[in-house]
Amino acid sequence: MAATVATSLVTDNGTPSLTPDPAPAVGETDAATISPAAEPPAVAITPCDPWPRPYYIEHGLRRVVPYHYTYNTWCKERWRGRKLMEIFEVEFRDRPAEYYRTAVETGLVVVNGKAVGPDYVLKNGDLISHTTHRHEPPSTAEPIGVIHEDNDLIVINKPSGVPVHPAGRYNYNSVVEIIKSERGPDFLPRPCNRLDRLTSGIMFLAKNQRAAERLVAQISQRSVRKEYIARVVGRFPDGEVVCDQPILQISPKLTLNRVRANGKAARTVFKRLAYYPPLGPPAKGQTEQSAMPDAEQTAQRRGEGEGYSIVRCLPVTGRTHQIRVHLQFLGHPIENDPIYANQKVWGFDLGRNDADAARNSDEDIISRLSRMGKEDVADAVAYYDEMVDTYHKKKAEKMSGQLCDVCQTPLYTDPGEQELSLWLHSLRYEDADGAWSYKSPLPGWALPPSGMTGPTQVGGMEDLVSAVEASST
C-alpha cells in the first residue's frame, strides 16, 4: 500500500505553479521559476495528493517538480521482534544507514503515525511510513495519442520512454497518471496490456472493471493477435523467419533475458518490410556538432556498412523482451537497443547464436550490464565509432555530482535521446475472429529516410499467421 503525498508547490513569487486540469496543455516553462516542495512537518504524514500534477515541459521533456512522498508498508512477519533501524540497514539499502537513522530521529520515518526511536521493536500490525523528497526522471513530452474511444475503452498510441504504471523512480511520469491528469482526479484508467517503458504503440485502457476483465481474459487466452514493428541492424533475410528459441531470465533484478536451451518455450515470426542501405559518410571537415544532428542519423552510421531493416514481428508467445532477444539471437538486434545491441555488454557478436553461453557467461553479462548507468554510461547502440561514443557520453543520463538542496539526494543528468526511445513499436492488435482490429500509424523511424523510397503502410497479417500455422505442423 502506498499513499501519494506532497506539500504545496509554488513559484518564486508565491503563486501556484500550475493550473488545475482539465486545462490547456502544459507549456514550455523555465525551470528556475518552479521551486521544489518545502520541508515537511516534524512528523511527516503529509495528507495531500498534489493536484494538479506538478508537471512542466522543458526542452522537449515532461518534468515533475520534486515533491514529498510517503511510502507506507505494513510490518512483515520476518520483521516482527526486530528493531526498526535493523530493518532499514538490512532490507532498505538504496541509501546509507546514516540517512535512515537521521530520518527516524527527525520524524521522516514514523510508526503508526507517531515518531519513534531507532531502537523501536516492531510488532504485528505496525504501519511504517517513510516520507522522502522524491525526484522523478523526465520523460518525453510527446502527447499520448487516442486511436479509439468508446464507453468502455480507450485505445492509445503510447509514446516511447514513458512507463505504463508508477514504478521505481517513476510515479506521476507514467501513462496512468498522465491520462488521469488530463481527465480529472476521479478518472481511473485500467491498463489491459503491457508495454515496456521504451516501447511505443497500441495500448488498451479500460474505463471500468468489467471491460478490463473481459479484454484481459481475451488477451490471456491468445485469441488476440499482436504485431510489432522494429528497426534492426543490417539486411534482414527474405521471407518469413520463425524463431522458436527458448528464453531464460538470467537476472530478475536487471530484467535481463537471453536465449538458453533450458529457458521457457518462445516463438516469434518475423518478416522484412523494407531495407535501407547506409548513408554515405559525412563530408570531409564536417564538425562533430553538424555530424550528430539527431539519433536517427547517427544510428544509420553504426551498422558497419550494413544499413538497417524495418521488420514486422508477430510474437506467438509472450516472454519478457521476447522480440528483442530473438532478434539479437538472429544477428539483427534492434538498432538502438540499450541492452541487447550493446557491444560493451555482449561483445562483438552481440549474443548471436550463443544459446549455450559459450562466448559470454551469464555472470559476465550481468556484471557488465550492472555497471552501466551510474558512473558508466549505458551505450544505446552497437558499433559506435569514437565520435558517436563521445557524443552520447555527453547526452546520456548519469550521476551529475550535484546534490538536492532540500534532501541531499545525488542528482542525475537528463537522459539522452537514446534512453527515451527504443525502435520497437506495438503496431496492431486484432481479434483472431475478426471482431475488431486497431492499428497505429508507422512511427517516424520506420518511414523511408530522406532521399529514399519505401513502404509507408503495412498490409494485413495473413503471411505472418500462415507462417505460424506452418511452423506448428
XYZ file of C-alpha atoms in Angstrom:
473
model
C 0.000 0.000 0.000
C 1.300 3.460 -0.791
C -0.170 6.913 -0.387
C 0.928 9.801 -2.563
C 1.654 12.975 -0.670
C 3.233 16.372 -1.221
C 3.385 19.778 0.306
C 2.122 22.745 -1.703
C 4.028 23.708 -4.833
C 4.623 27.411 -5.511
C 6.659 29.596 -7.802
C 9.248 32.044 -6.545
C 6.656 34.809 -6.357
C 4.330 32.699 -4.230
C 1.692 31.922 -6.868
C 0.543 28.376 -7.717
C 2.891 26.821 -10.254
C 0.297 25.033 -12.371
C -3.336 25.407 -13.427
C -5.880 22.739 -12.394
C -6.761 20.142 -15.023
C -8.729 19.746 -17.229
C -6.789 22.625 -18.787
C -4.817 23.550 -21.879
C -1.644 21.562 -22.426
C 1.256 22.443 -20.161
C 3.534 24.866 -21.965
C 7.256 25.445 -22.103
C 8.396 26.554 -18.658
C 11.577 27.988 -17.262
C 12.702 25.507 -14.597
C 14.074 28.380 -12.491
C 10.537 29.623 -11.835
C 9.496 26.405 -10.086
C 10.678 25.661 -6.566
C 10.991 22.209 -5.007
C 8.461 21.333 -2.330
C 9.166 22.808 1.083
C 10.292 20.793 4.077
C 7.580 18.543 5.552
C 6.451 18.879 9.177
C 8.390 17.247 12.006
C 6.195 14.122 11.958
C 5.710 13.769 8.240
C 2.491 12.193 7.061
C 1.598 14.949 4.618
C -2.096 14.480 3.838
C -2.487 15.801 0.287
C -2.166 14.293 -3.156
C -0.843 17.172 -5.317
C -3.406 18.306 -7.822
C -2.860 19.392 -10.478
C 0.074 17.087 -11.043
C 3.349 19.030 -10.764
C 4.334 18.757 -14.441
C 6.157 21.256 -16.574
C 7.578 20.975 -20.095
C 11.155 21.972 -20.837
C 13.460 21.136 -23.752
C 11.021 18.565 -25.118
C 10.807 16.696 -21.807
C 7.929 16.288 -19.365
C 9.379 17.057 -15.961
C 7.989 16.676 -12.443
C 8.785 19.207 -9.720
C 10.404 17.328 -6.792
C 7.831 16.629 -4.078
C 7.488 14.882 -0.749
C 6.021 11.398 -0.907
C 5.121 8.990 1.879
C 5.744 5.270 1.394
C 3.625 3.087 3.684
C 4.217 -0.593 4.437
C 2.792 -2.967 6.991
C 5.169 -4.852 9.281
C 6.134 -8.102 7.567
C 6.239 -11.322 9.537
C 10.026 -11.547 9.326
C 10.324 -8.039 10.822
C 8.419 -8.809 13.999
C 10.533 -8.543 17.143
C 13.347 -6.724 15.330
C 14.496 -3.128 15.781
C 13.337 -0.551 13.241
C 16.874 0.545 12.422
C 17.950 -3.048 11.782
C 15.231 -3.433 9.150
C 16.346 -0.329 7.290
C 20.018 -1.323 7.442
C 19.366 -4.840 6.111
C 16.435 -4.511 3.710
C 16.412 -0.884 2.508
C 19.877 -0.334 1.142
C 19.286 2.283 -1.550
C 20.583 4.928 0.879
C 23.288 4.870 3.578
C 22.355 3.704 7.077
C 23.139 7.206 8.370
C 20.327 8.608 6.229
C 17.770 6.213 7.696
C 18.907 6.882 11.263
C 18.525 10.623 10.718
C 15.133 10.064 9.069
C 13.905 8.114 12.096
C 15.242 10.675 14.562
C 13.721 13.646 12.683
C 10.294 12.093 12.094
C 10.624 11.344 8.386
C 10.165 7.700 9.366
C 7.268 7.069 11.739
C 5.354 4.040 13.020
C 1.557 4.191 13.216
C 1.777 7.935 12.541
C 3.991 8.648 15.551
C 7.678 9.388 15.901
C 9.680 6.532 17.457
C 13.353 5.940 18.107
C 15.707 3.767 16.044
C 15.561 1.041 18.714
C 11.773 0.668 18.469
C 10.861 -3.040 18.238
C 8.355 -3.797 15.504
C 5.238 -5.856 16.147
C 2.394 -7.300 14.112
C 0.042 -4.605 12.797
C 2.585 -1.770 12.791
C 2.382 0.618 9.826
C 5.773 2.044 8.879
C 5.720 5.326 6.961
C 8.710 6.930 5.280
C 8.393 10.413 3.791
C 11.056 11.243 1.258
C 11.749 14.055 -1.173
C 11.028 12.349 -4.465
C 12.860 13.109 -7.709
C 11.348 11.621 -10.861
C 13.285 11.274 -14.112
C 11.931 13.317 -17.015
C 10.128 11.570 -19.862
C 9.306 12.560 -23.406
C 6.778 15.373 -23.734
C 5.229 13.693 -26.789
C 1.455 13.511 -26.201
C -0.437 10.250 -25.703
C -2.474 9.767 -28.890
C -6.017 8.379 -28.827
C -6.768 5.897 -31.648
C -10.252 4.839 -30.491
C -12.558 5.593 -27.576
C -15.992 4.332 -26.531
C -17.899 3.953 -23.260
C -15.702 1.086 -22.075
C -12.312 1.512 -23.668
C -9.589 3.927 -24.760
C -7.071 2.657 -27.324
C -3.957 4.819 -27.143
C -0.714 5.229 -29.050
C 1.797 5.249 -26.186
C 4.952 7.327 -26.684
C 8.282 5.642 -26.059
C 10.137 6.479 -22.852
C 7.046 6.571 -20.605
C 6.285 3.681 -18.209
C 2.709 2.407 -18.045
C 2.396 2.194 -14.243
C 4.103 4.090 -11.421
C 7.200 2.016 -10.654
C 10.723 2.568 -9.401
C 11.789 6.189 -9.889
C 8.635 6.942 -11.905
C 5.296 7.928 -10.378
C 3.484 10.864 -12.000
C 5.566 10.430 -15.153
C 3.597 7.319 -16.139
C 0.822 6.664 -18.647
C -1.758 6.037 -15.936
C -1.001 9.295 -14.113
C -0.653 11.426 -17.257
C -4.055 10.242 -18.534
C -5.526 10.863 -15.095
C -4.098 14.392 -15.047
C -5.771 15.103 -18.410
C -9.203 13.716 -17.449
C -9.571 14.582 -13.787
C -8.680 13.151 -10.350
C -11.597 10.668 -10.315
C -10.674 9.023 -13.617
C -9.126 5.580 -13.126
C -7.616 4.090 -16.306
C -7.083 0.319 -16.152
C -4.273 -0.904 -18.458
C -5.179 -4.196 -20.150
C -1.881 -4.959 -21.884
C 1.722 -4.234 -21.011
C 4.413 -2.352 -22.888
C 7.941 -1.750 -21.652
C 8.849 1.850 -20.868
C 10.904 2.265 -24.033
C 8.371 0.569 -26.337
C 5.746 2.699 -28.100
C 2.420 1.846 -29.688
C -1.018 0.331 -29.125
C -2.266 0.076 -25.543
C -5.723 -0.578 -24.105
C -7.050 1.388 -21.129
C -10.392 0.168 -19.796
C -12.771 2.684 -18.216
C -14.380 0.155 -15.880
C -13.510 -3.111 -14.184
C -15.841 -5.276 -16.245
C -14.357 -4.085 -19.547
C -10.844 -4.606 -18.177
C -11.549 -8.178 -17.101
C -13.144 -9.017 -20.449
C -10.218 -7.747 -22.548
C -7.510 -9.137 -20.252
C -9.155 -12.563 -20.442
C -9.292 -12.358 -24.235
C -5.606 -11.440 -24.468
C -4.544 -14.150 -21.984
C -6.471 -16.810 -23.942
C -4.414 -15.864 -27.014
C -7.460 -15.105 -29.123
C -5.856 -11.730 -29.887
C -3.077 -11.282 -32.449
C -0.331 -8.717 -31.902
C 2.041 -7.237 -34.442
C 5.091 -5.118 -33.701
C 7.424 -3.223 -35.983
C 11.177 -2.995 -35.309
C 14.185 -1.309 -36.851
C 17.145 -3.691 -36.798
C 20.818 -3.756 -37.731
C 21.656 -4.983 -41.231
C 19.690 -6.608 -44.027
C 17.148 -8.996 -42.521
C 16.623 -12.252 -44.503
C 13.904 -12.593 -47.139
C 10.597 -14.307 -46.455
C 9.018 -15.302 -43.153
C 11.551 -16.177 -40.457
C 10.381 -18.241 -37.473
C 12.498 -18.147 -34.298
C 11.464 -20.713 -31.687
C 14.446 -20.499 -29.367
C 13.642 -20.798 -25.611
C 14.250 -17.733 -23.432
C 15.688 -17.701 -19.914
C 15.671 -14.798 -17.463
C 19.238 -14.712 -16.186
C 18.792 -11.688 -13.873
C 15.394 -10.758 -12.409
C 16.947 -7.649 -10.842
C 18.108 -6.313 -14.223
C 15.183 -7.876 -16.150
C 17.837 -9.467 -18.348
C 16.990 -12.371 -20.658
C 18.784 -14.431 -23.273
C 18.285 -17.474 -25.468
C 19.172 -20.599 -23.477
C 18.280 -24.242 -24.035
C 16.855 -24.531 -20.503
C 14.629 -21.455 -20.893
C 10.885 -21.221 -21.464
C 9.420 -22.029 -24.871
C 9.111 -18.965 -27.107
C 8.186 -18.362 -30.735
C 8.242 -15.234 -32.897
C 7.583 -14.833 -36.629
C 9.448 -12.069 -38.493
C 9.162 -10.624 -41.996
C 11.191 -7.804 -43.506
C 9.093 -4.829 -44.591
C 11.952 -2.752 -46.006
C 15.732 -2.481 -46.179
C 17.625 0.811 -46.362
C 21.362 0.833 -47.206
C 23.670 3.028 -45.142
C 24.041 6.732 -45.768
C 27.341 7.970 -47.066
C 29.988 9.267 -44.621
C 29.826 12.925 -43.562
C 31.568 15.450 -45.770
C 35.262 15.985 -45.118
C 35.850 18.628 -42.469
C 32.322 18.348 -41.058
C 32.213 19.235 -37.357
C 31.083 16.858 -34.629
C 28.039 19.030 -33.936
C 26.890 19.055 -37.558
C 27.621 15.355 -37.981
C 25.413 14.495 -34.994
C 22.071 16.266 -35.572
C 19.868 13.510 -34.174
C 19.741 9.888 -33.054
C 18.400 8.634 -36.384
C 21.313 9.913 -38.456
C 23.914 8.656 -36.003
C 22.325 5.207 -35.794
C 22.428 4.841 -39.567
C 26.221 5.072 -39.370
C 26.642 2.309 -36.777
C 25.930 -0.820 -38.799
C 29.465 -1.138 -40.197
C 28.131 -0.551 -43.689
C 25.148 -2.872 -43.186
C 22.317 -0.337 -43.267
C 19.117 -1.262 -41.459
C 15.842 -3.124 -41.951
C 12.267 -2.463 -40.874
C 10.904 -5.792 -39.684
C 7.381 -6.957 -38.865
C 7.187 -9.096 -35.718
C 4.408 -11.446 -34.596
C 5.043 -12.858 -31.094
C 3.215 -16.173 -30.681
C 4.221 -16.486 -27.023
C 4.659 -13.640 -24.565
C 8.042 -13.874 -22.829
C 9.641 -10.746 -21.395
C 11.775 -8.990 -24.040
C 10.950 -11.843 -26.442
C 11.176 -9.878 -29.693
C 14.361 -8.099 -28.607
C 16.046 -11.349 -27.528
C 15.058 -13.290 -30.649
C 16.238 -10.507 -32.950
C 19.543 -10.400 -31.076
C 19.959 -14.168 -31.417
C 19.290 -13.961 -35.165
C 22.099 -11.419 -35.524
C 19.833 -8.425 -36.192
C 19.298 -6.649 -32.872
C 17.124 -3.560 -32.638
C 19.463 -0.793 -33.715
C 19.188 1.428 -30.629
C 18.506 -1.258 -28.019
C 20.363 -0.132 -24.850
C 20.681 -3.727 -23.602
C 20.659 -6.237 -26.440
C 22.605 -4.157 -29.003
C 25.332 -3.150 -26.578
C 28.780 -4.429 -27.514
C 30.217 -3.388 -24.163
C 27.854 -5.907 -22.547
C 27.603 -8.716 -25.126
C 30.870 -8.452 -27.043
C 31.430 -8.113 -30.784
C 28.903 -10.818 -31.806
C 26.146 -9.375 -29.584
C 24.981 -12.816 -28.434
C 24.339 -14.159 -31.922
C 23.833 -17.943 -31.957
C 25.184 -18.203 -28.399
C 22.455 -20.390 -26.886
C 24.934 -22.305 -24.701
C 26.664 -19.119 -23.391
C 29.994 -20.371 -24.728
C 31.206 -16.897 -25.715
C 29.845 -14.925 -22.772
C 28.750 -16.450 -19.478
C 25.624 -15.230 -17.714
C 27.802 -13.887 -14.892
C 29.918 -11.810 -17.282
C 26.855 -10.320 -18.979
C 25.197 -9.452 -15.658
C 28.377 -7.888 -14.284
C 28.924 -5.684 -17.333
C 25.323 -4.517 -17.515
C 25.067 -3.781 -13.798
C 27.948 -1.294 -14.115
C 26.108 0.736 -16.732
C 24.013 3.806 -15.982
C 25.538 5.428 -12.898
C 29.173 6.376 -13.346
C 29.471 4.478 -16.608
C 27.113 5.435 -19.417
C 24.847 2.828 -20.994
C 25.636 2.926 -24.712
C 22.426 2.688 -26.684
C 23.593 1.063 -29.890
C 26.293 -1.285 -31.045
C 29.049 -0.330 -33.454
C 29.977 3.105 -32.076
C 32.840 4.946 -33.601
C 34.771 7.374 -31.401
C 32.784 10.428 -32.431
C 29.412 8.803 -31.738
C 30.651 7.423 -28.434
C 31.836 10.852 -27.312
C 28.589 12.480 -28.399
C 26.365 10.087 -26.465
C 28.528 10.179 -23.359
C 27.646 13.848 -23.223
C 23.945 13.130 -23.693
C 23.221 10.030 -21.568
C 21.777 10.060 -18.062
C 24.330 9.539 -15.307
C 25.148 10.864 -11.844
C 25.759 14.608 -12.132
C 27.861 15.021 -8.993
C 25.315 17.511 -7.613
C 23.059 17.128 -4.570
C 19.491 18.275 -3.994
C 19.388 21.388 -1.782
C 16.385 20.008 0.135
C 17.269 16.365 0.765
C 20.909 15.969 -0.342
C 19.947 13.200 -2.785
C 22.535 12.709 -5.572
C 21.036 14.054 -8.807
C 21.068 12.561 -12.297
C 21.638 14.454 -15.506
C 18.863 14.428 -18.098
C 18.524 11.204 -20.098
C 19.901 11.228 -23.605
C 17.667 10.724 -26.605
C 18.792 7.091 -26.844
C 17.462 6.467 -23.320
C 13.982 7.707 -24.188
C 13.356 5.646 -27.309
C 13.524 2.059 -28.495
C 12.872 1.309 -32.151
C 10.204 -1.256 -31.295
C 6.550 -0.287 -31.767
C 3.291 -2.098 -30.967
C 1.642 -1.618 -34.359
C -1.557 -3.661 -34.301
C -3.920 -5.667 -32.101
C -6.760 -7.635 -33.662
C -9.292 -10.240 -32.647
C -8.431 -13.584 -34.261
C -12.058 -13.997 -35.391
C -12.157 -10.545 -36.963
C -14.495 -8.891 -34.433
C -12.225 -5.854 -34.061
C -8.832 -4.507 -35.097
C -6.794 -1.455 -34.080
C -3.663 -0.231 -35.845
C -1.437 2.777 -35.268
C 0.462 4.749 -37.909
C 4.059 3.754 -38.537
C 6.448 5.665 -36.256
C 8.780 8.155 -37.902
C 11.846 5.930 -37.565
C 10.106 3.201 -39.655
C 9.374 5.504 -42.601
C 11.741 5.823 -45.582
C 14.669 8.145 -44.840
C 15.104 11.337 -46.785
C 16.014 10.675 -50.403
C 14.846 7.041 -50.399
C 11.588 5.319 -51.264
C 9.887 2.578 -49.278
C 6.610 1.472 -47.698
C 4.688 3.922 -45.538
C 1.943 1.468 -44.558
C 1.721 -2.173 -43.519
C -0.688 -4.674 -45.065
C -2.604 -7.500 -43.415
C -1.218 -10.236 -41.191
C -2.076 -13.189 -43.441
C 1.519 -14.132 -44.321
C 2.652 -13.947 -40.707
C -0.283 -16.018 -39.486
C 0.296 -18.598 -42.216
C 3.935 -18.919 -41.126
C 2.809 -19.521 -37.544
C 0.412 -22.254 -38.676
C 3.013 -23.874 -40.908
C 5.619 -23.919 -38.132
C 3.136 -25.566 -35.779
C 2.508 -28.582 -38.010
